[in-house]
Tab-separated table of C-alpha atoms in Angstrom:
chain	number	residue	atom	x	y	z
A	14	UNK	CA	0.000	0.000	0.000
A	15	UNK	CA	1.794	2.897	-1.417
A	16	UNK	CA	1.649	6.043	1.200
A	17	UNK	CA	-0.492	8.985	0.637
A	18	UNK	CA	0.875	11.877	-1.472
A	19	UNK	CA	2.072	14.601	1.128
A	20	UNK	CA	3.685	11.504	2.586
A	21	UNK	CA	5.395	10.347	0.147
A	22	UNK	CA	6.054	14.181	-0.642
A	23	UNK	CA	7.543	15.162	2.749
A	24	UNK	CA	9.741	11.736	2.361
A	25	UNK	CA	11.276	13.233	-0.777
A	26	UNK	CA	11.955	16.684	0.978
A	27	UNK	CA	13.171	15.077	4.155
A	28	UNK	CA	15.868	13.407	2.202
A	29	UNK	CA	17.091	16.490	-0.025
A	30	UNK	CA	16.990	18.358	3.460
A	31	UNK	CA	19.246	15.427	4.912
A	32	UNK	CA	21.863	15.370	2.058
A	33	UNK	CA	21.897	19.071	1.817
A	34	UNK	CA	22.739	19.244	5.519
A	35	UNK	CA	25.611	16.591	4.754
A	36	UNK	CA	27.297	18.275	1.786
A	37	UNK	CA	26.682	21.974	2.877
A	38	UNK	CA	26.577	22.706	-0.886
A	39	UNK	CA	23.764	25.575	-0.294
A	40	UNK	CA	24.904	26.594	3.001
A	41	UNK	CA	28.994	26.345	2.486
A	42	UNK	CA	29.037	27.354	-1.075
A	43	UNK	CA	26.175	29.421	-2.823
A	44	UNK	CA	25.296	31.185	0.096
A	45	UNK	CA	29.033	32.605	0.362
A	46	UNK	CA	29.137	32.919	-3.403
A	47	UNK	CA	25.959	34.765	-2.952
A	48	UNK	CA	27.232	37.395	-0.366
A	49	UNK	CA	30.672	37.713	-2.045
A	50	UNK	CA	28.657	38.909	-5.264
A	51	UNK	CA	26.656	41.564	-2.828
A	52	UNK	CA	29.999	42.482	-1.500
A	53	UNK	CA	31.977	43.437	-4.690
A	54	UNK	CA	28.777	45.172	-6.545
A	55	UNK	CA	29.448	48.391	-3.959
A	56	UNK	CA	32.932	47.789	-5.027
A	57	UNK	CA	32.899	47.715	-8.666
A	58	UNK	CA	30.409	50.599	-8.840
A	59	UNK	CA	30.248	53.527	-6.406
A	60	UNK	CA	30.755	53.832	-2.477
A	61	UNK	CA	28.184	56.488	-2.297
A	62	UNK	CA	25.208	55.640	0.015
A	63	UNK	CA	22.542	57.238	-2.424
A	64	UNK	CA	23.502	54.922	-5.191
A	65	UNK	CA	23.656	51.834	-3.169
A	66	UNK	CA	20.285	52.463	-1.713
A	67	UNK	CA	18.878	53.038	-5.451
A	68	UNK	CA	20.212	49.727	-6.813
A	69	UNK	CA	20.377	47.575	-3.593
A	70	UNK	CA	17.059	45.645	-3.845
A	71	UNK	CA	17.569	45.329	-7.346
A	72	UNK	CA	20.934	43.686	-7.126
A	73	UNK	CA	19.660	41.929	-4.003
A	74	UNK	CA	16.966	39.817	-6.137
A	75	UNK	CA	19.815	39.736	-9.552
A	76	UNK	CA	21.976	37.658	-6.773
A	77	UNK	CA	18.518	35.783	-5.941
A	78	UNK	CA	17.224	34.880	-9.159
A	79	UNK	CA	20.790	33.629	-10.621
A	80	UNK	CA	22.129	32.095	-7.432
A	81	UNK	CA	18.714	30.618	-6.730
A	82	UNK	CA	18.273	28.778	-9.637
A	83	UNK	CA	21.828	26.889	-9.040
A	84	UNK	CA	19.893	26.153	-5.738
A	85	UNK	CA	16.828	24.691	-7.318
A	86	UNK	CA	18.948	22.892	-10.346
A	87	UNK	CA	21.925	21.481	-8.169
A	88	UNK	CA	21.182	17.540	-7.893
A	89	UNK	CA	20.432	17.813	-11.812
A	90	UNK	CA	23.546	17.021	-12.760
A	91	UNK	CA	25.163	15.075	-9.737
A	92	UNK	CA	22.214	12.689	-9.623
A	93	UNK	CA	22.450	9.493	-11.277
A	94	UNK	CA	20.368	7.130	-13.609
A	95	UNK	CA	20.822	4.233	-10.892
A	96	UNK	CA	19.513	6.975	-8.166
A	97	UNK	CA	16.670	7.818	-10.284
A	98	UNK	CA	15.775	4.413	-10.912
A	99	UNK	CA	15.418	3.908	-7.459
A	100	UNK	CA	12.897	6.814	-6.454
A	101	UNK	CA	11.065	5.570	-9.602
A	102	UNK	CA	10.887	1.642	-8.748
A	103	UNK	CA	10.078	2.725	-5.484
A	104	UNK	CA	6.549	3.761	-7.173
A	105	UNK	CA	6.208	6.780	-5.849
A	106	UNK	CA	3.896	9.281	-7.521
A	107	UNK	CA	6.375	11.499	-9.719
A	108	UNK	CA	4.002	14.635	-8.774
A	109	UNK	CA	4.467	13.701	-5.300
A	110	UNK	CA	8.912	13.781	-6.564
A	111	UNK	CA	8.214	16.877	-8.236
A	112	UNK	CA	6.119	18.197	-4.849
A	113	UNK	CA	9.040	17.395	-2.224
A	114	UNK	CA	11.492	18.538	-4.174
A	115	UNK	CA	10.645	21.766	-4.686
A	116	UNK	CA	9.671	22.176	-1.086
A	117	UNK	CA	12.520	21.473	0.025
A	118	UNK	CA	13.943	24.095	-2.491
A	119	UNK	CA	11.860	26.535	-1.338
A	120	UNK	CA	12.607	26.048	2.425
A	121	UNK	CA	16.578	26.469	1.009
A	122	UNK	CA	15.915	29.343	-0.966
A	123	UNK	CA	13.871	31.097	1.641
A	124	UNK	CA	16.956	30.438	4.097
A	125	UNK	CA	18.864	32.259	1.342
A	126	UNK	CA	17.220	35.029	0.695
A	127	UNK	CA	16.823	35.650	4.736
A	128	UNK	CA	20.185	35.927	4.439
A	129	UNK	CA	21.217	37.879	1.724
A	130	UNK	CA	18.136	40.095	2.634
A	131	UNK	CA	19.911	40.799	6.222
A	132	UNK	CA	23.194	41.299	4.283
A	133	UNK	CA	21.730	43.370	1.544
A	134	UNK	CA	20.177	46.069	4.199
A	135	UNK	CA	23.555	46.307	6.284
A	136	UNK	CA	25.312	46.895	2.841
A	137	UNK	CA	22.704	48.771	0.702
A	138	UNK	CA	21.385	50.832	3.847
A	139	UNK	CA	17.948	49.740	2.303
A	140	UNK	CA	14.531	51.838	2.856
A	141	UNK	CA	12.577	49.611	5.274
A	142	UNK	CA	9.110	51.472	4.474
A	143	UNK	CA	6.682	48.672	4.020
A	144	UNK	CA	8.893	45.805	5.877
A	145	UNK	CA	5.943	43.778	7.312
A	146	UNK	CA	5.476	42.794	3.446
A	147	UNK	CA	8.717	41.250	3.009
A	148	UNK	CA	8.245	38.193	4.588
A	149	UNK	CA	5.253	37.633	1.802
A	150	UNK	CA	7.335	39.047	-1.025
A	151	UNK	CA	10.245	36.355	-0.013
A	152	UNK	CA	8.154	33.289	0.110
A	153	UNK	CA	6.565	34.319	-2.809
A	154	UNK	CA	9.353	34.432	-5.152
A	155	UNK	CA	10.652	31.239	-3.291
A	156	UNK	CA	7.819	29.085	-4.464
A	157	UNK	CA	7.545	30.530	-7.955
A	158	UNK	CA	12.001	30.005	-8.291
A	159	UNK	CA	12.004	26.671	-6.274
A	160	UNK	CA	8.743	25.383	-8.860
A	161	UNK	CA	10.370	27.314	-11.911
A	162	UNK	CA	14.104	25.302	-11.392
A	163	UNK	CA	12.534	22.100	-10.364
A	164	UNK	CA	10.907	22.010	-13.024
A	165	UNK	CA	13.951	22.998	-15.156
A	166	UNK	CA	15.793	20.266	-13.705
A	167	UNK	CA	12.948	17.574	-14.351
A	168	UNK	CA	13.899	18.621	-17.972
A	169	UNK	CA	17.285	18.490	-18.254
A	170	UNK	CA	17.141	14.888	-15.974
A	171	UNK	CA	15.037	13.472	-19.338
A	172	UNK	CA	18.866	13.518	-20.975
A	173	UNK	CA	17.255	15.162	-23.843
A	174	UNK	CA	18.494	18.739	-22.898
A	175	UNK	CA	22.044	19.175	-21.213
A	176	UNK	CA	22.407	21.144	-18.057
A	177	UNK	CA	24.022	24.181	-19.781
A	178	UNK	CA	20.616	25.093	-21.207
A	179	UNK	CA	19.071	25.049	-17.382
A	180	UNK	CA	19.834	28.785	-17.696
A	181	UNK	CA	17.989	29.276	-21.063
A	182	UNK	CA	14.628	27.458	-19.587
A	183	UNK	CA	14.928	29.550	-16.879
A	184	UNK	CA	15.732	33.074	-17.697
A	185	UNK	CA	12.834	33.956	-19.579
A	186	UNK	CA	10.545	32.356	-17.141
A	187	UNK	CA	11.979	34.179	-14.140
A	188	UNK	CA	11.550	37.794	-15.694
A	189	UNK	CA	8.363	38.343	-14.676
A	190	UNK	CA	9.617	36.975	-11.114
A	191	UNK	CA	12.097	39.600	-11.183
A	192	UNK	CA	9.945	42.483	-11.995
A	193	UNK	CA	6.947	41.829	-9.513
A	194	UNK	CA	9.862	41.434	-6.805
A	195	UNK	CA	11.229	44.373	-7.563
A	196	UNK	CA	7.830	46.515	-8.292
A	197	UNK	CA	6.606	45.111	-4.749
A	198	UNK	CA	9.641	46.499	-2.868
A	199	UNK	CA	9.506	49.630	-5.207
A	200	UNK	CA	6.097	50.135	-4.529
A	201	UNK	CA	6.711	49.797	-0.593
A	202	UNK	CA	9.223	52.503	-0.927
A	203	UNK	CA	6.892	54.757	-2.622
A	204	UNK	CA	4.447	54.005	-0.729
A	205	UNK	CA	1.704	52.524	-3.456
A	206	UNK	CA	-0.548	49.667	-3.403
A	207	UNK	CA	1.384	46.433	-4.275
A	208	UNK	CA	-1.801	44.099	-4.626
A	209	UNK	CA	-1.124	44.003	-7.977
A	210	UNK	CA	2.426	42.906	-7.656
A	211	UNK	CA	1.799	40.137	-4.964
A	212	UNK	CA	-1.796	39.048	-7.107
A	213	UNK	CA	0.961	38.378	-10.000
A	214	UNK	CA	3.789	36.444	-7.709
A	215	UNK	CA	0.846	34.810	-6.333
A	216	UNK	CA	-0.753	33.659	-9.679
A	217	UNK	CA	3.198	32.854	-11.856
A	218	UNK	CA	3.260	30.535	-8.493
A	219	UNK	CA	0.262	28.917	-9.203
A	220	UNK	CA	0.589	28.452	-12.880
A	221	UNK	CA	3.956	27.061	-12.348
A	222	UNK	CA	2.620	24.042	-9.303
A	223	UNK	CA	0.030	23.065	-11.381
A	224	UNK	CA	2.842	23.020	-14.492
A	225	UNK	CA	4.954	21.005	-12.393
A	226	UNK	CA	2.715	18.676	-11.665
A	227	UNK	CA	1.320	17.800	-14.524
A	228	UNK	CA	4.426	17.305	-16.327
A	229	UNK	CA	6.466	15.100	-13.629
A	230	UNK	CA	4.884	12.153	-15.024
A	231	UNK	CA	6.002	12.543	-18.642
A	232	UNK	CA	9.349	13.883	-17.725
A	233	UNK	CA	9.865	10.622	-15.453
A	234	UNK	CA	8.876	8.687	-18.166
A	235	UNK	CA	11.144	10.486	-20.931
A	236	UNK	CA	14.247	10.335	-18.745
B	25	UNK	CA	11.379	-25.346	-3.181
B	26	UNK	CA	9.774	-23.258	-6.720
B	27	UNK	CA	9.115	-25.906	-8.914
B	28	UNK	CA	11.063	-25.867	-11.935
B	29	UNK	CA	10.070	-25.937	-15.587
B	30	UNK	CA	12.251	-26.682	-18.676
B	31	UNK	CA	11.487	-24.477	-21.920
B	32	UNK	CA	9.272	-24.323	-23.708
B	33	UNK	CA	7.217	-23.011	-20.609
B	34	UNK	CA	4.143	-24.799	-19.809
B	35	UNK	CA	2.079	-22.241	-18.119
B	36	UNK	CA	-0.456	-20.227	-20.193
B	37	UNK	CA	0.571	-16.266	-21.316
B	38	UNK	CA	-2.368	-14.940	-19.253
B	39	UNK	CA	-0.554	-16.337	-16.194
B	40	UNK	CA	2.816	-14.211	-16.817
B	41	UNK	CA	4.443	-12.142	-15.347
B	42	UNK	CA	6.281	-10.731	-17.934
B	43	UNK	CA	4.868	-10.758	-21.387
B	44	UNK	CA	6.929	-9.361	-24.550
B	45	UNK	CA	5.638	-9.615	-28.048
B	46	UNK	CA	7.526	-8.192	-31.128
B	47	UNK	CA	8.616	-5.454	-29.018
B	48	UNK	CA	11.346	-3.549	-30.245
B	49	UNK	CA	13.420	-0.524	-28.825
B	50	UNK	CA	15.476	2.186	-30.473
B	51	UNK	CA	17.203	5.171	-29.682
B	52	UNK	CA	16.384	7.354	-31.921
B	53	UNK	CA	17.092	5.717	-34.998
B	54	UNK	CA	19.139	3.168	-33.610
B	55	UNK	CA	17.910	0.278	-33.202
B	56	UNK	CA	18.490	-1.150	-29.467
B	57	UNK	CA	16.274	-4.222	-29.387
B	58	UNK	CA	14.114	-5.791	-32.249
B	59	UNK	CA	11.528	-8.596	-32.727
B	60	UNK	CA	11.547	-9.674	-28.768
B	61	UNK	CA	9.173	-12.237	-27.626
B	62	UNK	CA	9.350	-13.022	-23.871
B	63	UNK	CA	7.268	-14.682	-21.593
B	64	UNK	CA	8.177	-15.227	-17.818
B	65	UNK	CA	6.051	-16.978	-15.664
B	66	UNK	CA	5.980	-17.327	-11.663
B	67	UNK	CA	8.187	-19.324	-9.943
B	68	UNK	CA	10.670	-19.116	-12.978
B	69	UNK	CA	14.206	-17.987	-13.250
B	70	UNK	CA	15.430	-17.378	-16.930
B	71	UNK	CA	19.442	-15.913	-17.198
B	72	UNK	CA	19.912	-13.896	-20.269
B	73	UNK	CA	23.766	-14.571	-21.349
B	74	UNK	CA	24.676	-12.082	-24.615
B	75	UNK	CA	28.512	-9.804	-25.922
B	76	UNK	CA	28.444	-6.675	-24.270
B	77	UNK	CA	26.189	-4.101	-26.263
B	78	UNK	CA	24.147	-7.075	-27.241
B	79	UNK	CA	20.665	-4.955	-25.687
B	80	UNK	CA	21.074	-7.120	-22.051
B	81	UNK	CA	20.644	-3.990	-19.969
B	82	UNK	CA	17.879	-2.416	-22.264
B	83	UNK	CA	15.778	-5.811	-21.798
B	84	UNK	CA	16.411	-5.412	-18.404
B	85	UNK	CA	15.309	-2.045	-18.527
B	86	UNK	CA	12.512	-2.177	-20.484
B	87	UNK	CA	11.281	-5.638	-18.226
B	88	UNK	CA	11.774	-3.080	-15.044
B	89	UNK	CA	9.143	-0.144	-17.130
B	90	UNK	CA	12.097	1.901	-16.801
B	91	UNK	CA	12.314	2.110	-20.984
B	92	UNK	CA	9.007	1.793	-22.882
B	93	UNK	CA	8.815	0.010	-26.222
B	94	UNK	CA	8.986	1.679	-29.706
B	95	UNK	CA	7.375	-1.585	-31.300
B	96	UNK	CA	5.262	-4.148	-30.229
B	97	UNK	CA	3.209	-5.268	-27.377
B	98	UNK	CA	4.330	-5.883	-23.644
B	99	UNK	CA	3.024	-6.176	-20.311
B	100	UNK	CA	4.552	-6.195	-16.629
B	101	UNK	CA	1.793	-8.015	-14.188
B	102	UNK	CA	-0.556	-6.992	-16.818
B	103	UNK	CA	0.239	-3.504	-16.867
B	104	UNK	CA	0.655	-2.189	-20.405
B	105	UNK	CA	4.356	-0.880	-20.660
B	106	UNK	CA	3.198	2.097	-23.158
B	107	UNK	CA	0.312	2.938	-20.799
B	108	UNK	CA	0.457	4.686	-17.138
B	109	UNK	CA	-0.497	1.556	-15.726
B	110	UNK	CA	2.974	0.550	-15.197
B	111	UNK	CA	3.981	3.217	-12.486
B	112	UNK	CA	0.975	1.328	-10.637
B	113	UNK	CA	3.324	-2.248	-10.464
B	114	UNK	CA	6.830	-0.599	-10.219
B	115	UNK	CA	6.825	-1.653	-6.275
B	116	UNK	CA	6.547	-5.080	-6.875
B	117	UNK	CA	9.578	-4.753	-9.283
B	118	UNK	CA	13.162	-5.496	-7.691
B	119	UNK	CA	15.917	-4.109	-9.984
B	120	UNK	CA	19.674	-3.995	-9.150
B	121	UNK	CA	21.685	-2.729	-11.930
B	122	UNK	CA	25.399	-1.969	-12.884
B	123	UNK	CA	25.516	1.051	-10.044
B	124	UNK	CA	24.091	0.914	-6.702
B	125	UNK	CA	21.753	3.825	-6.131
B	126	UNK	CA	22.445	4.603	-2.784
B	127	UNK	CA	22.624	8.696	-2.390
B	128	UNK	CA	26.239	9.277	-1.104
B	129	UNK	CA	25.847	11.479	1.970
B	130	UNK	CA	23.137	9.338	3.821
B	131	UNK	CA	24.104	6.606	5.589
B	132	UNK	CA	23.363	2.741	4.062
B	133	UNK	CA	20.781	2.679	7.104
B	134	UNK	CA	19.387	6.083	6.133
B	135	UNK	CA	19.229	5.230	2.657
B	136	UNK	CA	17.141	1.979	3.426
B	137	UNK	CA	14.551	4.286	5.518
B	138	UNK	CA	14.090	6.311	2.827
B	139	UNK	CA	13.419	3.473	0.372
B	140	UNK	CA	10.616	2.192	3.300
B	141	UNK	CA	9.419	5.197	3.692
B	142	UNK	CA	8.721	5.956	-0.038
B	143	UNK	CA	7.065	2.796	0.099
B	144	UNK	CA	4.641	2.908	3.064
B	145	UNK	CA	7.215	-0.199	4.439
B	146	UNK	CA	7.721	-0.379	8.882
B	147	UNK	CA	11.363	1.310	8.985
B	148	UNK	CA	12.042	-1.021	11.769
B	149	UNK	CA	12.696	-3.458	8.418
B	150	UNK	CA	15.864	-2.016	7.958
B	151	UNK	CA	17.640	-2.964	10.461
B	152	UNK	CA	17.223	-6.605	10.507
B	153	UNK	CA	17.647	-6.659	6.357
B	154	UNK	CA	21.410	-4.771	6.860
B	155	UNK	CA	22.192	-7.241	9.372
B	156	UNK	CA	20.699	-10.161	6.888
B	157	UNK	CA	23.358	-9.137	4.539
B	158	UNK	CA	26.121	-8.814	6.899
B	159	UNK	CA	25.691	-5.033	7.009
B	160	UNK	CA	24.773	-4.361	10.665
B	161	UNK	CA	28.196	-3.261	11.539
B	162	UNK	CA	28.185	-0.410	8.437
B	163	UNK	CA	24.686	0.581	8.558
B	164	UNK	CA	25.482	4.001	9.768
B	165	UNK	CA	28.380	4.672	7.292
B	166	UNK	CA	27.881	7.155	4.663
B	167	UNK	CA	27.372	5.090	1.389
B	168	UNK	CA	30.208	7.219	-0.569
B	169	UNK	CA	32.558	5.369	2.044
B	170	UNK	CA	31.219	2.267	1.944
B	171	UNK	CA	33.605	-0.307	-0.732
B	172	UNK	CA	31.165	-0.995	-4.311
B	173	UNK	CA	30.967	-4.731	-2.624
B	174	UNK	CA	29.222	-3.059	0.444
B	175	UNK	CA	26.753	-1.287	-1.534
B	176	UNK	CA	26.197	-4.137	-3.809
B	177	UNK	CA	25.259	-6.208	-0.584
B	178	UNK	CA	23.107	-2.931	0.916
B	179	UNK	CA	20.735	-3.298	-3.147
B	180	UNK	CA	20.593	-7.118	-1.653
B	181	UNK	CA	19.116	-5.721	1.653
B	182	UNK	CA	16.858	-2.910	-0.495
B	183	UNK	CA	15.412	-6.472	-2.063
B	184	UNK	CA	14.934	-8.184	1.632
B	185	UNK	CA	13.121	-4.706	2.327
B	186	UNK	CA	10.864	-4.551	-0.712
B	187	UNK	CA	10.223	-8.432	-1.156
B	188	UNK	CA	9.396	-7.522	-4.942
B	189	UNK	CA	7.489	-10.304	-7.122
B	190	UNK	CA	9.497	-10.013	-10.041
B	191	UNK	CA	13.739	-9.766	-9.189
B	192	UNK	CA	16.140	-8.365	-12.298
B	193	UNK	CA	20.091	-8.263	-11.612
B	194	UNK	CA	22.002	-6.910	-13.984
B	195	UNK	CA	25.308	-8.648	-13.347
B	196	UNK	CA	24.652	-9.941	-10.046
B	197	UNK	CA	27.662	-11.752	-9.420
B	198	UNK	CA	30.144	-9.496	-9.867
B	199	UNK	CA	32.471	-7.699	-7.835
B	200	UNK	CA	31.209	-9.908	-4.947
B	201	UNK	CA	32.725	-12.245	-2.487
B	202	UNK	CA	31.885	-15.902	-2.160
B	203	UNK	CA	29.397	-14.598	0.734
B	204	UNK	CA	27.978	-12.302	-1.032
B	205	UNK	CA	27.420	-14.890	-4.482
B	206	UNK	CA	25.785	-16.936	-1.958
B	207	UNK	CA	23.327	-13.897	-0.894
B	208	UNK	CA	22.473	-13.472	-4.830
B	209	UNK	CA	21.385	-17.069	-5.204
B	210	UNK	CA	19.643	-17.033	-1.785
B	211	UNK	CA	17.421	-13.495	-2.895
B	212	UNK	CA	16.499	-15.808	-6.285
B	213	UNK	CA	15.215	-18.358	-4.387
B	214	UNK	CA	13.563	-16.039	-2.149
B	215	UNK	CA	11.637	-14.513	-4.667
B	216	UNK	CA	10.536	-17.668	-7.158
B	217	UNK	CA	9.685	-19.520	-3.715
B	218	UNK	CA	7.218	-16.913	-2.870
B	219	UNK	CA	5.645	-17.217	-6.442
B	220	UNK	CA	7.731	-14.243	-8.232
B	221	UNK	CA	10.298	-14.388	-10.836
B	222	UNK	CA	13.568	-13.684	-11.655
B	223	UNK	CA	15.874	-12.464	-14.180
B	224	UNK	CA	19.579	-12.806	-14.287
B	225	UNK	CA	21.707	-10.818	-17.148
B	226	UNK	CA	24.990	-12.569	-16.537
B	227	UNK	CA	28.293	-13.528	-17.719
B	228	UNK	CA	28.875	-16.071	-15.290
B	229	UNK	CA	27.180	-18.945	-17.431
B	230	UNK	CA	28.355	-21.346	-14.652
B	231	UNK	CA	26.530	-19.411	-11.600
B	232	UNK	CA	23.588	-18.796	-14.060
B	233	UNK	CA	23.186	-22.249	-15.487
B	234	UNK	CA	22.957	-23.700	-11.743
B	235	UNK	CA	19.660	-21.273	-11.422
B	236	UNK	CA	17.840	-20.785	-14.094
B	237	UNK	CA	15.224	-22.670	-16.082
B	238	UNK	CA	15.359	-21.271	-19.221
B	239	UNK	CA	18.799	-19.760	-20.830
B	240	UNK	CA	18.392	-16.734	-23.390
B	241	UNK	CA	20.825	-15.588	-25.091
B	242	UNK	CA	20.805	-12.037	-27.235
B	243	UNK	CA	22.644	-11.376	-30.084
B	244	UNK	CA	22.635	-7.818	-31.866
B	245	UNK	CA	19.540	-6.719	-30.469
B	246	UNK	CA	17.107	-9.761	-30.452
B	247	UNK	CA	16.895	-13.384	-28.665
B	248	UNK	CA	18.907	-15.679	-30.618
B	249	UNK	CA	18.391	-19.139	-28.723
B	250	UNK	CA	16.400	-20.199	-25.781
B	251	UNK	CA	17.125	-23.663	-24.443
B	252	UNK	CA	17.088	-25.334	-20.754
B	253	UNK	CA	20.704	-25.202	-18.885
């Protein structure tokens, strides 16, 4: 009797959670990576405090989008055809694959941007009008990246695409990521409604689960 | 004891457990497999002999639902292997292949709980089928630093775990101690006693020949002979 889904979901993320906690690749190497490239922007273009408040939240989600997506992509690659043979003789529902995964991509991305969020107001001197909305705004965009590069990775596992186009399937799906993020904290500053902004994160989210889950099954079966 | 039958099989298609007709396999236009007619029945052990590249793995492969057909009919425990039915009878499939599967940073015991886990299976399980194998002192070692022996024996334990109906080893007998060889022969029995089947792609004819029923052997794709040891 196979377990229910969220069961058999939760399994999945319980065991990326375990191995991620073993290798440290997300907390011992992007996350560095990550604050190194927050470190030398101030560097490479201006000192002055006006300029680093102007571009800080938009560098802030730059670093989150690129770095985020190695996040949601990194077992692509590493993973083998014997390992995925196992998860898929195990008969678990590949939606239910597709569902842990990504949650436990989004509970790693939200750790990073928490992070580099901290890191980006102590560098940027950020305006923190509006600040009870960022914990919304960061989940947000953690679902709709941790969906949008799970679902990049189920693609490139099929063998048909190579990893080196992850970026390619991603980019142009995580524009319109990028702009609501960065309209939302805009809008904060300025003080506007951002309903629009968050009804937009909230709905590329949405579009992108049900995307997910719908294709795991066919991109099990391709690979 | 499984009783054992000499080939031609006597028991009916409708009874088995794996049925292959005309089935071929390509990738892309390269053609894999062709013309493969195949039918195992329970309580039978066939051992599939063939050259390297000779389409051994893919047969395996295609046997475990993990590669679907590009021609032809064929069924796993009735499940169509071109229609979602076969994700339904993947559990009660047992495959051990060239690499073990283990993920490297969990531990052989950890590893094992996840497998039960994903399959609704008590965890407590694990335990006893690590020490069945002679594993109980490495259960808590990190599979990357575990020898490939080790892990071979752990896929032995993942069978204990999952007691699948149908058992396919790719190569079981390699890279194995005379312990181990004995486990390989003991999981066969295991399985066609209990009414299951097994598959052996080998190229130890001798350790083969002493368990199987029916000998296959492939040649460039498709099954050139079938005879009794």
């Amino acid at each position: 009797m196979s377990p229910p889904f969220w069961k058999q979901a939760t399994t999945v993320t319980r065991r990326d959670l375990l191995r991620e906690r073993r290798s440290g690749e997300v907390l011992w190497v992007t996350l560095p990576f990550g604050a190194v490239a927050l470190l030398l922007i101030p560097i490479a273009i201006s000192t002055d405090t006006v300029t680093l408040r102007r571009v800080g939240v938009g560098m802030f989600w730059v670093v989150v989008m690129l770095f985020g997506v190695l996040i949601a992509v990194r077992r692509t690659t590493s993973d083998s055809i014997a390992q995925r043979d196992m998860v898929a003789l195990t008969g678990m529902d590949p939606a239910a694959v597709f569902a842990g995964t990504a949650l436990a991509n989004f509970l790693l991305l939200l750790l990073f941007e928490t992070v580099l969020g901290v890191l980006t107001v102590v560098l940027y001197d950020i305006d923190l009008s509006g600040a009870e909305w960022f914990p919304l705004i960061l989940i947000l965009v953690a679902v709709g990246l941790s969906l949008l590069g799970t679902i990049a990775a189920g693609i490139v596992a099929t063998g048909r695409s190579t990893a080196a186009l992850v970026p390619l399937i991603v980019a142009p799906m995580s524009v319109p990521l990028l702009i609501a993020a960065t309209q939302s904290f805009e809008g904060l500053r300025l003080g506007k409604s951002i309903l629009t902004w968050i009804l937009m994160l909230a709905v590329i989210a949405l579009v992108l689960a049900v995307a997910g889950v719908l294709s795991a099954r066919p991109l099990q079966e391709t690979g | 004891m499984p009783v054992r039958r000499r080939y031609p099989a006597e028991v009916p298609e409708a009874t088995a457990i794996v049925s292959l007709s005309g089935v071929a396999v390509r990738a892309g236009a390269v053609p894999i497999l062709r013309d493969i007619d195949l039918a195992v029945h329970p309580g039978e052990v066939i051992g599939i002999f063939g050259a390297n590249g000779a389409g051994k793995t893919t047969l395996l492969r295609l046997i475990a639902t993990m590669t679907r057909p590009s021609e032809g009919i064929g069924a796993v425990f009735g499940a169509d292997l071109n229609s979602p039915d076969r994700f339904e009878v993947r559990s009660r499939i047992g495959y051990i292949g060239h690499t073990p599967g283990w993920y490297p940073e969990l531990t052989l015991a950890e590893n094992m709980a996840f497998v039960a886990q994903a399959m609704g299976i008590d965890e407590a399980r694990v335990d006893d089928r690590l020490d069945a194998v002679g594993l109980s002192g490495a259960k808590d070692r990190r599979a990357d630093r575990c020898s490939h022996g080790m892990q071979r024996r752990a896929e032995f334990a993942r069978v204990l775990l999952t007691e699948p109906d149908l058992l396919l080893l790719d190569e079981p007998h390699s890279a194995l101690d005379a312990d181990a060889v004995d486990l390989v022969d003991g999981l066969v029995k295991r399985t066609v006693g209990r009414g299951g089947a097994a598959v052996l792609v080998s190229h130890d004819h001798v350790r083969v020949e002493s368990l199987a029923d029916r000998i296959l052997r492939i040649e460039n794709g498709t099954i050139s002979t079938g005879r009794a040891p």
